[in-house]
Coordinates of C-alpha atoms in Angstrom, one line a residue:
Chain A
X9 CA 123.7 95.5 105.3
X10 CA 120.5 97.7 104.2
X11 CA 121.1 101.2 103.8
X12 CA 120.1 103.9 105.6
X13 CA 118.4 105.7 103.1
X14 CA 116.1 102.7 103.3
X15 CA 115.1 102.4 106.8
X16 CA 114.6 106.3 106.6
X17 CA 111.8 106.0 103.6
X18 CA 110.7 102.9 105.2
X19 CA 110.0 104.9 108.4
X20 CA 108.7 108.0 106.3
X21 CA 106.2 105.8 104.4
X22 CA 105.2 103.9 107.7
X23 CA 103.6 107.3 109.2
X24 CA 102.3 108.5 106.1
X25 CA 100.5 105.1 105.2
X26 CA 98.9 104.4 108.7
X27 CA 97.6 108.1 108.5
X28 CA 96.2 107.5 105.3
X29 CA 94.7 104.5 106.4
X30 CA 93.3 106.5 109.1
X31 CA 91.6 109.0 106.9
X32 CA 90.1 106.8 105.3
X33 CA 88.1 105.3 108.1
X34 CA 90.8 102.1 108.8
X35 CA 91.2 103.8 112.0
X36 CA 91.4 107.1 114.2
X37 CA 94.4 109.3 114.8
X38 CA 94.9 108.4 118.3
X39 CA 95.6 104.7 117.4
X40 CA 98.1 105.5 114.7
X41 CA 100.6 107.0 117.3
X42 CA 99.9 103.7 119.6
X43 CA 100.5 101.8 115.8
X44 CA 103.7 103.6 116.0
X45 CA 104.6 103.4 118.8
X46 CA 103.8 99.5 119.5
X47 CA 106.2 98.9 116.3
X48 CA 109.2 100.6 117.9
X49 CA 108.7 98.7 120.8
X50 CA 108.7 95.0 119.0
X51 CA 112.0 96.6 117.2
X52 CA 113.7 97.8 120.2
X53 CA 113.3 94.8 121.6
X54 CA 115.0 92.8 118.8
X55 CA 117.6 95.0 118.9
X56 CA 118.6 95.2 121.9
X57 CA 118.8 91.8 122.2
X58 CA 121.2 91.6 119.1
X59 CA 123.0 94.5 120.9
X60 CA 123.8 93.4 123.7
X61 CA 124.9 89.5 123.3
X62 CA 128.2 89.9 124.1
X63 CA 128.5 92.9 126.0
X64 CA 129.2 92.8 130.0
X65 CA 126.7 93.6 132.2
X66 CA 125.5 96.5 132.9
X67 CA 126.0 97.8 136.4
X68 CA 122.6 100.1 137.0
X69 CA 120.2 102.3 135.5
X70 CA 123.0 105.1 134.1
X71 CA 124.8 102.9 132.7
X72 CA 122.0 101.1 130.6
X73 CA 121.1 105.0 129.8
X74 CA 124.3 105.6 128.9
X75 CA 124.4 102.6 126.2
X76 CA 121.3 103.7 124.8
X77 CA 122.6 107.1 124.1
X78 CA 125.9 106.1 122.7
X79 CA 126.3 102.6 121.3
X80 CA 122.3 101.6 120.8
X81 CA 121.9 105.6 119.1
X82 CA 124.8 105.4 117.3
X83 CA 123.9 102.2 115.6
X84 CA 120.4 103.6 114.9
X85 CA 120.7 107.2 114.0
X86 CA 124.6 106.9 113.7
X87 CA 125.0 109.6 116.1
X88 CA 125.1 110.0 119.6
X89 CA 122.5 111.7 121.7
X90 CA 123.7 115.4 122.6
X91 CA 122.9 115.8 126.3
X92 CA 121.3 113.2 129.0
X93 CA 120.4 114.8 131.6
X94 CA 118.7 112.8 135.2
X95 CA 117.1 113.4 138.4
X96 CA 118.4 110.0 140.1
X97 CA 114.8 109.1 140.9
X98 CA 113.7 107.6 137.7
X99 CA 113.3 110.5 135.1
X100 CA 115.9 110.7 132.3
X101 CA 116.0 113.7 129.4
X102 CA 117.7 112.4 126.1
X103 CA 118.5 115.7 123.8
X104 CA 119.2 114.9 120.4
X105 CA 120.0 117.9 118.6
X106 CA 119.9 117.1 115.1
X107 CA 117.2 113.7 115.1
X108 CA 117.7 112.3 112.1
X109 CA 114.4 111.2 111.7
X110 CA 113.3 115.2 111.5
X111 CA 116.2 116.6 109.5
X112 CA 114.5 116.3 106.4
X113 CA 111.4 117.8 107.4
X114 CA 112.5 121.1 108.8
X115 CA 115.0 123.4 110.6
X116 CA 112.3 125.1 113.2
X117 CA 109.1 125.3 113.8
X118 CA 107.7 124.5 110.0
X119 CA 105.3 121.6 110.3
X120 CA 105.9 121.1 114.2
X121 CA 103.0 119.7 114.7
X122 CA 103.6 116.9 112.4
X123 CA 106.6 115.9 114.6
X124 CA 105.2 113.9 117.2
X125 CA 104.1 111.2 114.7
X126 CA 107.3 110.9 113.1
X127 CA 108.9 110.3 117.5
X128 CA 106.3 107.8 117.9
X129 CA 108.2 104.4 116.8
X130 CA 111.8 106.0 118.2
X131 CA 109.8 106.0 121.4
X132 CA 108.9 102.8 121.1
X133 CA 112.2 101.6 120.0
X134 CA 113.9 103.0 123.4
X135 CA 110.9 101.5 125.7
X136 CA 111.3 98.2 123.9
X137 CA 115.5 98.3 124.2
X138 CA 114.8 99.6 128.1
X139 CA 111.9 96.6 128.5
X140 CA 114.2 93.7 127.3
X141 CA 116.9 95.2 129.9
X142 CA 114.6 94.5 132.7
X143 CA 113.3 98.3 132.6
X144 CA 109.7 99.1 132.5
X145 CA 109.4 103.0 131.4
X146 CA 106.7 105.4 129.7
X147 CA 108.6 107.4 126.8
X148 CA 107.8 110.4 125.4
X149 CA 109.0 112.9 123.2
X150 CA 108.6 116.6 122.5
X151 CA 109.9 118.7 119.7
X152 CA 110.0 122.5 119.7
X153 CA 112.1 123.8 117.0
X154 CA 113.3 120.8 114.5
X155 CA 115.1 118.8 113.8
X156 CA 116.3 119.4 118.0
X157 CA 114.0 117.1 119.5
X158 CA 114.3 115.5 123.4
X159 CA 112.9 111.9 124.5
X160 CA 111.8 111.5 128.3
X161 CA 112.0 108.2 129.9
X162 CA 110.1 107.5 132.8
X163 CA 111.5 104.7 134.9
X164 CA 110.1 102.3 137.2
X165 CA 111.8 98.7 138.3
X166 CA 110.1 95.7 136.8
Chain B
X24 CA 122.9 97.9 110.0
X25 CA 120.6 96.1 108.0
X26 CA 118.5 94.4 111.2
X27 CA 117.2 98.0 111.9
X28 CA 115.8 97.9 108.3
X29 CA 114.3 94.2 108.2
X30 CA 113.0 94.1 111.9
X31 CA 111.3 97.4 111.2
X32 CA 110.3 96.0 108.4
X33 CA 108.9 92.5 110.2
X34 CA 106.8 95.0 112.1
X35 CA 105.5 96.7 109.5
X36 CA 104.1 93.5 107.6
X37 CA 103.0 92.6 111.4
X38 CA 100.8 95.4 112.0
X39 CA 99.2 95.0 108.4
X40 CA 98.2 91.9 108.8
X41 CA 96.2 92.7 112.1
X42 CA 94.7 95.5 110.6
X43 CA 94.0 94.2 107.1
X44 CA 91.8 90.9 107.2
X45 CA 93.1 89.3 104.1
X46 CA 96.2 88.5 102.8
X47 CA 95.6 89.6 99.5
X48 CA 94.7 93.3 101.2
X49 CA 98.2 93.3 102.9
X50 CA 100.0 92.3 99.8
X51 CA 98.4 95.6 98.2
X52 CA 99.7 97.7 100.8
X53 CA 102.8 96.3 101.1
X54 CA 103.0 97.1 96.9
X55 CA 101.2 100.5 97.4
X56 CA 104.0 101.5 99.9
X57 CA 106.9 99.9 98.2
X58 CA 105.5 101.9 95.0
X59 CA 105.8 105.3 97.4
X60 CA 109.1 104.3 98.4
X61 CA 110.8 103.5 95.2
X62 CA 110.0 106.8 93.9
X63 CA 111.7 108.5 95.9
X64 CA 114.4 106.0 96.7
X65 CA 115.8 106.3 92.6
X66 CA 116.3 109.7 93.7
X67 CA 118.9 108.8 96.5
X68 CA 120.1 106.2 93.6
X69 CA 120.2 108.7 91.3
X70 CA 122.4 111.0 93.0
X71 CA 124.9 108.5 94.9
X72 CA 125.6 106.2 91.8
X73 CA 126.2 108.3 88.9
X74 CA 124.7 105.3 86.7
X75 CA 124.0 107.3 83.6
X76 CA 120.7 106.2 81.8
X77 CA 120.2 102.8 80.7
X78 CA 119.9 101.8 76.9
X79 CA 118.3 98.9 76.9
X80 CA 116.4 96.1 79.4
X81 CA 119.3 94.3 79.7
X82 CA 121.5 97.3 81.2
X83 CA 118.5 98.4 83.5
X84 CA 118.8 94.6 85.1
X85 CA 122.0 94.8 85.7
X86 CA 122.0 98.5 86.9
X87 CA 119.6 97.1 89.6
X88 CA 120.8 93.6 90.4
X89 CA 125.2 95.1 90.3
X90 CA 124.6 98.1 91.5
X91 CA 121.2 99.2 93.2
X92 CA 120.4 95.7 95.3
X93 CA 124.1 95.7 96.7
X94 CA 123.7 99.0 97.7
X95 CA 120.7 99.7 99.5
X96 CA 120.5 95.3 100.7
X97 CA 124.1 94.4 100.5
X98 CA 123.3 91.7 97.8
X99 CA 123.6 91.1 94.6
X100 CA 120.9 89.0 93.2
X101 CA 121.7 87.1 89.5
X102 CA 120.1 87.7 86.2
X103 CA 118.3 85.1 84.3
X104 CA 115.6 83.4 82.4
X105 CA 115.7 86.2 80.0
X106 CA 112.5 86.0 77.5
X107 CA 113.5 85.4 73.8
X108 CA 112.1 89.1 73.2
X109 CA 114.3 90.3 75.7
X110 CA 112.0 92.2 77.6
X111 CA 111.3 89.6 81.2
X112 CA 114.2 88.5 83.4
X113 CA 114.2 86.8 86.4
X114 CA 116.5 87.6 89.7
X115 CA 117.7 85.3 91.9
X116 CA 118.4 86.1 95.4
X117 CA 120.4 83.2 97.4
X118 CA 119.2 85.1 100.5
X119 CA 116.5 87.8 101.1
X120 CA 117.9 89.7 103.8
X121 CA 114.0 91.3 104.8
X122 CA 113.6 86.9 106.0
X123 CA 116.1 86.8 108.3
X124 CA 114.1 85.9 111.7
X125 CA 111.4 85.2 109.7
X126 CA 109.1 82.8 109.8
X127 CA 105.0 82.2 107.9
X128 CA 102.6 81.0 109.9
X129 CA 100.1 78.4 108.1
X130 CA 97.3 80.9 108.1
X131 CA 99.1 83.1 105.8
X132 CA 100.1 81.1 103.0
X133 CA 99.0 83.7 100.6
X134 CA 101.0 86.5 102.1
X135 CA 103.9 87.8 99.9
X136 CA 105.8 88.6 102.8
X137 CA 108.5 90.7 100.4
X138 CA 106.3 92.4 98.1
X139 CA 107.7 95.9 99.4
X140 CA 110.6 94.9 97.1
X141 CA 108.0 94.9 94.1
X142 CA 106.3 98.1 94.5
X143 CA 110.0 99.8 95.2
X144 CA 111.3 98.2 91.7
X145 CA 108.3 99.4 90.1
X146 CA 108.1 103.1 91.4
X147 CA 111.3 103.8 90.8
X148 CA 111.6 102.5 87.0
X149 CA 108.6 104.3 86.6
X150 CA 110.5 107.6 87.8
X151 CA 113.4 106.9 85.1
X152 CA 110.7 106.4 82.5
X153 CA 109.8 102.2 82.6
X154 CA 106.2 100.6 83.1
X155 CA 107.1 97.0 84.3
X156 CA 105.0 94.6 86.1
X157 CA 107.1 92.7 89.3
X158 CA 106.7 89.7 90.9
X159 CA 107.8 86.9 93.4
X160 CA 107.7 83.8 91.8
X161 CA 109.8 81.4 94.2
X162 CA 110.0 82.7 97.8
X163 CA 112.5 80.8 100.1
X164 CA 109.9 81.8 102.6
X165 CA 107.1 79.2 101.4
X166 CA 109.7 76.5 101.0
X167 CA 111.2 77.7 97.6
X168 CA 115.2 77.3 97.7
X169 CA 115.8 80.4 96.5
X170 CA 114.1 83.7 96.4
X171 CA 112.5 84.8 92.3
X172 CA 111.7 88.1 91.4
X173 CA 110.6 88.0 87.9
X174 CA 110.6 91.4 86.2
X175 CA 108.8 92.0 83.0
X176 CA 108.9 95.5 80.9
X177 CA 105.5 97.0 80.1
X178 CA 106.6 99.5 77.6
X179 CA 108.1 103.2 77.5
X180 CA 106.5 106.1 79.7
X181 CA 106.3 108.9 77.1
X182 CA 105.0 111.7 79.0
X183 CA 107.1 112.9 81.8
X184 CA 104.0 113.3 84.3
X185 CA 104.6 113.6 87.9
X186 CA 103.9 110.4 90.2
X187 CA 100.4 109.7 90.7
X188 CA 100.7 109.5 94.6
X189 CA 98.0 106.0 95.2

């Protein structure tokens, strides 16, 4: 049962260290994110396959959205997502209002543009959860006052 | 929770060991980042455990195998092998929870898959005023049957100076 102070310096360190790296020539910025990102997906994908052993299965799309914004975010950020909001074709907005992965850094628009590197791995996470469900999406994220952040999924059927 | 924490954790060690080519390279990192870790993890220790300050080797290994390993991994690792001088101890951790799904491949023999752990322990002692040297010495991961962290105190840190970030 590791604490969640843990994962949270674990994550923290993560992003700091592969910049670092990059600065000093291991790398440029660009691939950092990818880094990130490519992490969250190899850890999405393990968890959602712990997740979702014994659960039922799931009926469509909204209801695999749903799960990831109540049972897969609660078990993550131990919280659920704030607002989901769809256009039925594919697109889905996850709001999180307080991200716990940005409440330490700021409340508004203090080092914004630090932000992105610190969504990279959660979007991984949610494109590696959504990949092992049979769901092939592009995830991004955009945060304009902290910690409020939203996630954008981008579906289309495997 | 903790499969957030050690699957992150499996891609962490993942990633190094694409970018770094050695072993020996990604068993620095891994210390270098532990070492950023722990000192700022003894804060969070600090302020949820109200574990007042230690007065000699002996409570400091039980503050961290009682009290910080169960809270932050869930285990609680046991103290021995203590040197006749008092100052090296070994712990003993029936199970690593960072191993579970894990599994070295033959062409990283050298790779000291936990050594997060060691950096931590040493970052944050150093916060509370402790120079000690960690290390694995049995890793169930390399065919050990149990996992040995052996933990050996340097001396005193006089001067409170801030961390030197590495």
């Amino acid at each position: 049962m590791a604490d969640e102070a843990l994962f949270l310096l674990l994550h923290s360190e993560m992003v700091a260290g592969l910049y670092r790296a990059a600065e000093q020539g291991e790398g440029e910025n660009g691939r950092c994110t990818a880094k990130l990102e490519g992490m969250g997906f190899r850890v999405g994908q393990g968890l959602i396959e712990r997740f979702t052993k014994d659960t039922a299965r799931f009926k469509d799309e909204l209801d695999i959205m749903k799960f990831i914004c109540k049972d897969f975010w609660t078990t993550v950020f131990k919280k659920q997502i704030d607002n989901l909001r769809t256009n039925h074709q594919g697109i889905y907005v996850l709001q999180d209002n307080k991200f716990r992965l940005l409440t330490q850094m700021s409340a508004g628009k203090q080092y914004l543009e630090h932000a992105p590197k610190y969504l990279a791995f959660t979007c991984g996470l949610i494109r590696g959860g959504l990949s092992n469900l049979g769901i092939k999406s592009i995830v991004t994220a955009e945060v304009s006052s902290m910690p409020a952040c939203k996630l954008f999924s981008e579906y289309s059927v495997i | 929770n903790s499969e957030l924490f050690t699957l992150t954790y499996g891609a962490l060690v993942t990633q190094l060991c694409k970018d770094y080519e050695n072993d020996e390279d990604v068993n620095k990192q891994l210390d270098k980042m532990g070492y950023n870790i722990g000192v700022r993890l003894i804060e969070d220790f600090l302020a949820r455990s109200s574990v007042g300050r230690c007065h000699d080797f002996r409570e400091t290994a039980d503050v961290i195998a009682k009290i910080a390993f169960k809270m932050y991994l869930g285990i609680t690792p046991s103290i021995t092998n203590w040197s006749p001088g008092g100052d090296e101890f070994s712990l003993i951790l029936e199970n690593n929870p960072l191993v579970d799904f894990v599994e070295l491949p033959d062409n990283h023999s050298s790779l000291i898959y936990s050594n997060l752990l060691c950096g931590v322990l040493r970052g944050a002692l150093e916060m509370v005023q402790m120079a000690v040297d960690v290390k694995f010495v049995q890793d169930t991961l390399k065919g050990d049957s149990v996992t040995e962290i052996r933990m050996k105190f340097i001396r005193r840190i006089e001067d409170n100076l801030p961390a030197g970030e590495e």
